PDB file of C-alpha atoms and ligand atoms in Angstrom:
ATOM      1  CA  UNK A   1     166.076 112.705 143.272  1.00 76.00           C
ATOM      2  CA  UNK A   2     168.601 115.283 143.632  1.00 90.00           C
ATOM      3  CA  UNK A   3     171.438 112.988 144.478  1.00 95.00           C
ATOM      4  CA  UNK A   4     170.224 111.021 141.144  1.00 97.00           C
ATOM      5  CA  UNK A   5     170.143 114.700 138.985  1.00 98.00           C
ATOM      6  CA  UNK A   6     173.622 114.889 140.337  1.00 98.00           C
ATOM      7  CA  UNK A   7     175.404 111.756 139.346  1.00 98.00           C
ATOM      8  CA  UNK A   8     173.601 112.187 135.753  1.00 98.00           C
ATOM      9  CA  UNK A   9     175.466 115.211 135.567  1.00 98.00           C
ATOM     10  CA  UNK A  10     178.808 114.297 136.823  1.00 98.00           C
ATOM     11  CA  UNK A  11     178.002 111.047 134.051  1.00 98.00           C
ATOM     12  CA  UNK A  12     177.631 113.566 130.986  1.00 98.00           C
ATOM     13  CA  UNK A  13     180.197 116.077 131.752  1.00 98.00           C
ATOM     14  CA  UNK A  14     182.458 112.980 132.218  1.00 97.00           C
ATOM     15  CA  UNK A  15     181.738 112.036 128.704  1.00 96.00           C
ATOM     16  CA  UNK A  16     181.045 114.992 126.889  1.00 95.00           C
ATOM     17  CA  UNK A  17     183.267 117.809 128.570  1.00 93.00           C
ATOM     18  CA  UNK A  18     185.180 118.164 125.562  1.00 91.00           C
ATOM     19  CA  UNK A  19     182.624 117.692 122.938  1.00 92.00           C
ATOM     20  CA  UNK A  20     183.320 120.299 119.965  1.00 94.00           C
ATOM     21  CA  UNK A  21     180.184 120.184 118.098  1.00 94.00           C
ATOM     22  CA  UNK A  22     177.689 121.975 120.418  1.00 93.00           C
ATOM     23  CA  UNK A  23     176.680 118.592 122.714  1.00 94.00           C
ATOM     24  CA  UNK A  24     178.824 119.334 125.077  1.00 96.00           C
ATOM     25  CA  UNK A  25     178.167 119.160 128.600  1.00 98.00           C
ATOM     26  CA  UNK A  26     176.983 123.148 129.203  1.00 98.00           C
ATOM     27  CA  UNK A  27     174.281 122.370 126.401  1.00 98.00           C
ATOM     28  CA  UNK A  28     172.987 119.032 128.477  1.00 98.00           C
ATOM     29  CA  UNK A  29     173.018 121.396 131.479  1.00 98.00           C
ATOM     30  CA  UNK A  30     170.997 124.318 129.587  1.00 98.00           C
ATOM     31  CA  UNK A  31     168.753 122.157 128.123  1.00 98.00           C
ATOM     32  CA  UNK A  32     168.148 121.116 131.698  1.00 98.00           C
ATOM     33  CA  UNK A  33     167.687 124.594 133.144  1.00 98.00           C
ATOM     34  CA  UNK A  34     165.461 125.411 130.088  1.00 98.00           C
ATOM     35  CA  UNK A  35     163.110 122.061 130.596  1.00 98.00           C
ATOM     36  CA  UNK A  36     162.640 122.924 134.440  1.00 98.00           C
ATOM     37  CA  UNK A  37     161.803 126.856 133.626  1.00 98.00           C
ATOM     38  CA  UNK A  38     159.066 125.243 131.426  1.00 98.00           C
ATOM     39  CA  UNK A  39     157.663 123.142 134.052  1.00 98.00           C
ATOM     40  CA  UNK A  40     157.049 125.663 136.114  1.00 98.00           C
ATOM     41  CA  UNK A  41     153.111 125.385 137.090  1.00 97.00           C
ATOM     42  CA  UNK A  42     152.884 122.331 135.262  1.00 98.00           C
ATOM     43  CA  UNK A  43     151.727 118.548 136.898  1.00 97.00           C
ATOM     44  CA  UNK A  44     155.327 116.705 135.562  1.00 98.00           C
ATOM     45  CA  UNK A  45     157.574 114.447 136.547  1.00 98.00           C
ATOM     46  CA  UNK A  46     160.544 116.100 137.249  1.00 98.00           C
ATOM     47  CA  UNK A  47     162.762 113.601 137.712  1.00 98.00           C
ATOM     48  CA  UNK A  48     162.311 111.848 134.049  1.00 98.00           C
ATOM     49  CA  UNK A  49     162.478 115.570 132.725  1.00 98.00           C
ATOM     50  CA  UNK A  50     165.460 115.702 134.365  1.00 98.00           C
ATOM     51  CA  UNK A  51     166.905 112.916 133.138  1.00 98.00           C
ATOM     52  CA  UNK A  52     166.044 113.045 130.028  1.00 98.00           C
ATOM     53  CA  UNK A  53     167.094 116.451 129.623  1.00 98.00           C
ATOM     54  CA  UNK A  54     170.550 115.935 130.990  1.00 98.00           C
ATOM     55  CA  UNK A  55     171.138 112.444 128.799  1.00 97.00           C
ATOM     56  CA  UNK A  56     169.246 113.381 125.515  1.00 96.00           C
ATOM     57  CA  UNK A  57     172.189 113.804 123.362  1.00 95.00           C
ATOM     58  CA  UNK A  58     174.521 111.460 124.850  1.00 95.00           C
ATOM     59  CA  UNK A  59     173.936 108.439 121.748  1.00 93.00           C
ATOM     60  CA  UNK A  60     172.743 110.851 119.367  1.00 90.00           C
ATOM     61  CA  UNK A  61     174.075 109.401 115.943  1.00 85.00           C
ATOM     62  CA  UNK A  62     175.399 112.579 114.579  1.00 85.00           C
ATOM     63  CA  UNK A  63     178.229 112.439 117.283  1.00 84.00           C
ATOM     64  CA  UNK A  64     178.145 108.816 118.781  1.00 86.00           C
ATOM     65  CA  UNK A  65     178.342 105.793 116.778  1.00 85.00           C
ATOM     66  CA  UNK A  66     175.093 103.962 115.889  1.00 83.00           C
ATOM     67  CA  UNK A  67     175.319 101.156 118.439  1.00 88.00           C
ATOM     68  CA  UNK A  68     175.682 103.759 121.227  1.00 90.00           C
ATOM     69  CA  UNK A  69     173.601 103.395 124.531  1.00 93.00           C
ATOM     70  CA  UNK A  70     174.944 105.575 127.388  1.00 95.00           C
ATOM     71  CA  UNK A  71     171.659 107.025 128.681  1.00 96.00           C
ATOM     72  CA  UNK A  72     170.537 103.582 128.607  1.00 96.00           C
ATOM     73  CA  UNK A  73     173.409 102.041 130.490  1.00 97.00           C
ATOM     74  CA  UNK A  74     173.287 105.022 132.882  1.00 98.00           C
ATOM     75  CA  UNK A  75     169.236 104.477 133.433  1.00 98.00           C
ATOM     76  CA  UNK A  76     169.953 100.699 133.862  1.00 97.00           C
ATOM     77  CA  UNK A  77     172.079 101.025 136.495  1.00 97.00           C
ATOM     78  CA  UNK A  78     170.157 103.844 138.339  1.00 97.00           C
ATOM     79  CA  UNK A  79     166.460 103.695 137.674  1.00 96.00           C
ATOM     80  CA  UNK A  80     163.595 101.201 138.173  1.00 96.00           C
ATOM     81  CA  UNK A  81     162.399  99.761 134.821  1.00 97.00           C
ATOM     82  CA  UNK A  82     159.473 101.980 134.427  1.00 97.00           C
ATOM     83  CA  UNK A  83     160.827 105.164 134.790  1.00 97.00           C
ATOM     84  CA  UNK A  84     163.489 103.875 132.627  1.00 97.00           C
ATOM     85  CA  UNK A  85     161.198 103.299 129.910  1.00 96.00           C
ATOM     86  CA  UNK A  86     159.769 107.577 130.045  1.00 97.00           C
ATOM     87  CA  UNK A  87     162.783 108.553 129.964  1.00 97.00           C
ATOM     88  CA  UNK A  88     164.193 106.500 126.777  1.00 95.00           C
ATOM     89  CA  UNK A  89     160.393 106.794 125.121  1.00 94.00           C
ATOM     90  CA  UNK A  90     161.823 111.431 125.496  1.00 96.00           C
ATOM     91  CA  UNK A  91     165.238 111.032 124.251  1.00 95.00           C
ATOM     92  CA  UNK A  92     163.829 108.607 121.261  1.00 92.00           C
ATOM     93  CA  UNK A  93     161.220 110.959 120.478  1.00 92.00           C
ATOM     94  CA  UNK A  94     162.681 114.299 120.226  1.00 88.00           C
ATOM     95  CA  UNK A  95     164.541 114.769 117.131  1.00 69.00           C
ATOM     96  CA  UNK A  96     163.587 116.672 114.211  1.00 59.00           C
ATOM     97  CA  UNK A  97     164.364 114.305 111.965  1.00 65.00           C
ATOM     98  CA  UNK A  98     162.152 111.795 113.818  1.00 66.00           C
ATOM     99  CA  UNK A  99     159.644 114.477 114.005  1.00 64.00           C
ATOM    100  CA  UNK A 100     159.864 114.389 109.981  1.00 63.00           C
ATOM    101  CA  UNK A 101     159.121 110.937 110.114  1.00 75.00           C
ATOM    102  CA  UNK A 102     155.924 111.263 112.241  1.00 78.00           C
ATOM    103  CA  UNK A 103     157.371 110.465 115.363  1.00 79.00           C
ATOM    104  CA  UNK A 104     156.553 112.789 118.482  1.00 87.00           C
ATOM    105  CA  UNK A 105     156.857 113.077 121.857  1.00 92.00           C
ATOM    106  CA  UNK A 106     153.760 111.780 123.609  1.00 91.00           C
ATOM    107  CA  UNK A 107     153.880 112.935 127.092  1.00 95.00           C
ATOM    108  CA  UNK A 108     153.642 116.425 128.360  1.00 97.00           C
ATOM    109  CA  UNK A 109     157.336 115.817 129.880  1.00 98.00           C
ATOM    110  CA  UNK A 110     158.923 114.877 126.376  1.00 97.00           C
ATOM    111  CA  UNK A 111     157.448 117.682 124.903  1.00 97.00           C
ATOM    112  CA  UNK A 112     159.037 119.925 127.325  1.00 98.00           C
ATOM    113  CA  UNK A 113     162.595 118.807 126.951  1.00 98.00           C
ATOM    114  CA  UNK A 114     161.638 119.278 123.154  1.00 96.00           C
ATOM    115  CA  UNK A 115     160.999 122.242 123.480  1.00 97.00           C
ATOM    116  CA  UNK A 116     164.259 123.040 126.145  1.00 98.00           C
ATOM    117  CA  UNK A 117     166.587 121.280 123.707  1.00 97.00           C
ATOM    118  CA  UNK A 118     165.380 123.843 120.371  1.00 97.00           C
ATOM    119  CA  UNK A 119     165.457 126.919 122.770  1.00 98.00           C
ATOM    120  CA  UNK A 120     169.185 125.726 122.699  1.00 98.00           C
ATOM    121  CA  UNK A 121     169.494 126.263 118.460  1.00 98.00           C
ATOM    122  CA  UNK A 122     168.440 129.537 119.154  1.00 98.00           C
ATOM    123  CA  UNK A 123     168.974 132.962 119.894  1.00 98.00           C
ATOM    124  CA  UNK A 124     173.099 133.933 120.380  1.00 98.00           C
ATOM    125  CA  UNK A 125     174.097 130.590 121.673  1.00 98.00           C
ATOM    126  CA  UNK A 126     171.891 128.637 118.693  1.00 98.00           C
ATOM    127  CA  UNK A 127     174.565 130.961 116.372  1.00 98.00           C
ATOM    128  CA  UNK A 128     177.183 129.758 117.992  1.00 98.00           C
ATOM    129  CA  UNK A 129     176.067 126.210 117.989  1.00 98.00           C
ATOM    130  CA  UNK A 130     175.020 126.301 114.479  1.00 98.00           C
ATOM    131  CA  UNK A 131     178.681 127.857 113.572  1.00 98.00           C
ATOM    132  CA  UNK A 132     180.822 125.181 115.980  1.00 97.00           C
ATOM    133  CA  UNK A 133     178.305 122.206 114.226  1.00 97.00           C
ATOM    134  CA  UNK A 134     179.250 123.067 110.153  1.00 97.00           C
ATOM    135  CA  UNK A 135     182.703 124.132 111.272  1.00 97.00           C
ATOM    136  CA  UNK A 136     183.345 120.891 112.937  1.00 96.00           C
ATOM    137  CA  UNK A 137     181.573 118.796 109.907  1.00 96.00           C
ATOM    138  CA  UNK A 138     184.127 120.663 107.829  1.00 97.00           C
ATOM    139  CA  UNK A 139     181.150 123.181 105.945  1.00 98.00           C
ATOM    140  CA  UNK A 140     181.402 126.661 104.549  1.00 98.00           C
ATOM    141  CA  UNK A 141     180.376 129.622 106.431  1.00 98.00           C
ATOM    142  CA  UNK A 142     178.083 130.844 103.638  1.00 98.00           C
ATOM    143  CA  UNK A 143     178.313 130.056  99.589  1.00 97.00           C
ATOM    144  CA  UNK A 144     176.035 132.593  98.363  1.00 97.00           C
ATOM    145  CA  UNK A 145     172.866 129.872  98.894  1.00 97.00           C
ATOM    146  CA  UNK A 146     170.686 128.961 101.184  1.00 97.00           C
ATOM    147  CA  UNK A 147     169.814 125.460  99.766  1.00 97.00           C
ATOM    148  CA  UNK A 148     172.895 123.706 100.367  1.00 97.00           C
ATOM    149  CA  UNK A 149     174.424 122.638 103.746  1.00 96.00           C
ATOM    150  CA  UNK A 150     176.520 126.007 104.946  1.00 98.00           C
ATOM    151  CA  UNK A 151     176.082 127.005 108.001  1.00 98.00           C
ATOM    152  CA  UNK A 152     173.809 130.356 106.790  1.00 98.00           C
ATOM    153  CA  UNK A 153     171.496 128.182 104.966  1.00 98.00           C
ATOM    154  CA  UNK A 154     170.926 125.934 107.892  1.00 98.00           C
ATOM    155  CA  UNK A 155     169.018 129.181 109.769  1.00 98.00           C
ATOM    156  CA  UNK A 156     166.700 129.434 106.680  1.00 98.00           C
ATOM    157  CA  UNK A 157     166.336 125.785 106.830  1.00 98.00           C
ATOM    158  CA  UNK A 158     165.636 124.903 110.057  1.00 97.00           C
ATOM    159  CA  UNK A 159     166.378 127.418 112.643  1.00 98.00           C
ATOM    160  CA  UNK A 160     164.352 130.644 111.685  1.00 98.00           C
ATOM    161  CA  UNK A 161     161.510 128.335 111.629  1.00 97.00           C
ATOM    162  CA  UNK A 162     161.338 126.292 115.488  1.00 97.00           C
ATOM    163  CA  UNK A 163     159.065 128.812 116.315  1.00 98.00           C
ATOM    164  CA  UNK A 164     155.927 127.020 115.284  1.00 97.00           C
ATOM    165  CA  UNK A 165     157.556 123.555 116.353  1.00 95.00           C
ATOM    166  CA  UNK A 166     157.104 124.526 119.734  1.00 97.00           C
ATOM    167  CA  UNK A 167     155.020 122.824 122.010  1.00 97.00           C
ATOM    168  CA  UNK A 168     154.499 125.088 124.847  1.00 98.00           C
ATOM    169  CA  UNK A 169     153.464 128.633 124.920  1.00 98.00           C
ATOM    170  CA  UNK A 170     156.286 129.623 127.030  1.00 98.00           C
ATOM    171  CA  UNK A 171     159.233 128.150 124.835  1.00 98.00           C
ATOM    172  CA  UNK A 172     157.532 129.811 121.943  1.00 98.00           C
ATOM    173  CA  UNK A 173     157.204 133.049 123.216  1.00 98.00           C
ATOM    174  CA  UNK A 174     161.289 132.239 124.092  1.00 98.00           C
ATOM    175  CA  UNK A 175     161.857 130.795 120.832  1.00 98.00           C
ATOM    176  CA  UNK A 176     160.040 134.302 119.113  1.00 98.00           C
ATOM    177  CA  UNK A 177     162.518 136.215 120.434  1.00 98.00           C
ATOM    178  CA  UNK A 178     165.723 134.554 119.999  1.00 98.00           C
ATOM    179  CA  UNK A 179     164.511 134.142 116.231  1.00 98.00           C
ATOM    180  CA  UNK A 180     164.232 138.144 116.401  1.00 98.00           C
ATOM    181  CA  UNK A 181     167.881 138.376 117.390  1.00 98.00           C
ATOM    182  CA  UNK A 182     169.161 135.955 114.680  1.00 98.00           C
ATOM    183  CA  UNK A 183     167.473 137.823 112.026  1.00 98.00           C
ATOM    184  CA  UNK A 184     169.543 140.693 112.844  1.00 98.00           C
ATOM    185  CA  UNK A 185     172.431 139.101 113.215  1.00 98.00           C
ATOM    186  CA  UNK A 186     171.863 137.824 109.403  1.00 98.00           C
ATOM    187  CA  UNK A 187     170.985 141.293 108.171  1.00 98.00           C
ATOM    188  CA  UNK A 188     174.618 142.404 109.917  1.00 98.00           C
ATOM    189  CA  UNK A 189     175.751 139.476 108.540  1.00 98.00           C
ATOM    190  CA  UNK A 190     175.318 140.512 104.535  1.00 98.00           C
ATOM    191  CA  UNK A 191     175.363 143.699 105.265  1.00 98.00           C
ATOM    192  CA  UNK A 192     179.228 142.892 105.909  1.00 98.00           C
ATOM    193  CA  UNK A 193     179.222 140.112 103.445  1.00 97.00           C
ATOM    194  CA  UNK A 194     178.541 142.770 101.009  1.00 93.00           C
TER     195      UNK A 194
HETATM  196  P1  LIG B   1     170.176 119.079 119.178  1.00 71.81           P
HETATM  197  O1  LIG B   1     170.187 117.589 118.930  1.00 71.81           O
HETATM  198  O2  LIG B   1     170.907 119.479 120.395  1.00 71.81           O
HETATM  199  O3  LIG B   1     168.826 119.663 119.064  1.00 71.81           O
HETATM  200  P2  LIG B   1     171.332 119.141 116.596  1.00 71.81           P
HETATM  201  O4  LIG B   1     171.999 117.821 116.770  1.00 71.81           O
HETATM  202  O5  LIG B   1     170.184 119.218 115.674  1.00 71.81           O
HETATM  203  O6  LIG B   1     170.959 119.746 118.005  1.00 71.81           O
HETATM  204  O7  LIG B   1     172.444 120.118 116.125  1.00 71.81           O
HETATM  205  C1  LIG B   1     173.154 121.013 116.936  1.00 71.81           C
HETATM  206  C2  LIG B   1     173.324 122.300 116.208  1.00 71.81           C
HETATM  207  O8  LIG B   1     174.071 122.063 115.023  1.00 71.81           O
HETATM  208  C3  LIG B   1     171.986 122.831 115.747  1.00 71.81           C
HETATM  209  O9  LIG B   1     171.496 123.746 116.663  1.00 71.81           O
HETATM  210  C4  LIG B   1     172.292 123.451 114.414  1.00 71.81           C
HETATM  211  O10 LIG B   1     172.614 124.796 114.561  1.00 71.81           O
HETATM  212  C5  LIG B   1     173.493 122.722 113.913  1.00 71.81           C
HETATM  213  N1  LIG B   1     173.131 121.714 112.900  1.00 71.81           N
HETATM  214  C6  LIG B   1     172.555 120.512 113.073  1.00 71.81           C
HETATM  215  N2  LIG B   1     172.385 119.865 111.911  1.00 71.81           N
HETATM  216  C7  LIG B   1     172.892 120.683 110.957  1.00 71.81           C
HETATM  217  C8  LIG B   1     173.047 120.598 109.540  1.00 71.81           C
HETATM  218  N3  LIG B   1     172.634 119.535 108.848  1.00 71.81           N
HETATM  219  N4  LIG B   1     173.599 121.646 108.897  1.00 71.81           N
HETATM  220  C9  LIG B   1     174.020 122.722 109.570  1.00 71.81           C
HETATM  221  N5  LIG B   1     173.912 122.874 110.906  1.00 71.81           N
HETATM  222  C10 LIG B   1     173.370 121.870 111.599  1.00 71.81           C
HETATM  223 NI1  LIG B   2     170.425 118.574 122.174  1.00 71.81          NI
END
């Protein structure tokens, strides 16, 4: 298992070590630390968590184009077919937008890298992400709204709410927190704006 954890890893930095929109390689490898920290105590499998975790982003369509398959390629090559299957069944699951569209990660593994991969939007790092994202799509900072797509209005959008999207306890009590620190960082934020 661990040699397999490895070469996933060596895979993903390979590909994504210079990623600018916050999928780069250190957020595969957080979202990994943060889906084993939740598994703590709990009857998973950690080698599809671990997998999954590490390759979740990797044909994501927001940075790869639509006919991408890496993870799959990489879990082809690596994996027998079954295993193959959990771990494509997480990383096909655990969008929000597919979440919007009523899809959900059935088994107690996908909903732990769900909930590893949102600690990630959150919290100081989640800022950063959230700045490095609209920066690199070419949006404003802030515009004075919070209904369009600036990177301000994306926390009152999305990101002030993952709290109650969480499917553990522990990545909610997490996610709690790191929504405590954003809030101040927005009151600093107009405080200065003003
Ligand atoms: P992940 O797939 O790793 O959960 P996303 O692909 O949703 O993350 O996006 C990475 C980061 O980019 C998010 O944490 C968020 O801060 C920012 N982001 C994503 N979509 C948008 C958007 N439509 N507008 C502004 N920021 C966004
Ligand atoms: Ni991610």
């Amino acid at each position: 298992m661990e040699k397999l954890v490895k070469k996933a890893k060596d895979y993903v930095k390979q590909l994504r070590d210079e990623e600018p929109t916050g999928h780069d390689f250190h957020h595969a490898l957080r979202v990994y630390n943060n889906a084993l920290y939740l598994s703590v105590g709990k009857d998973v499998d950690l080698l599809v968590i671990s997998l999954a975790a590490l390759l979740h982003d990797l044909d994501d369509p927001k940075i790869s184009s639509k006919d991408s398959h890496l993870a799959e390629d990489f879990l082809k090559q690596n994996l027998e077919e079954k295993k193959q299957r959990e771990v494509m069944d997480i990383i096909e699951s655990i969008s929000f937008t597919k979440q919007k569209h009523g899809v959900y990660p059935e088994s107690l593994e996908g909903k732990i890298v769900q909930d590893a991969d949102r600690l990630d939007a959150l919290g100081a790092i989640g800022i950063a992400r959230c700045f490095a994202y609209t920066g690199n799509k070419q949006k404003l900072i802030y515009n004075e709204s919070i209904d369009d797509d600036s990177a301000i209005a994306h926390f009152y959008q999305k990101l002030l709410n993952l709290d109650i999207y969480m499917n553990t306890t522990e990545a909610k009590i997490i996610a709690e927190n790191r929504i405590k620190y954003m809030k101040n960082f927005l009151e600093v934020f107009f405080n200065e704006w003003r």
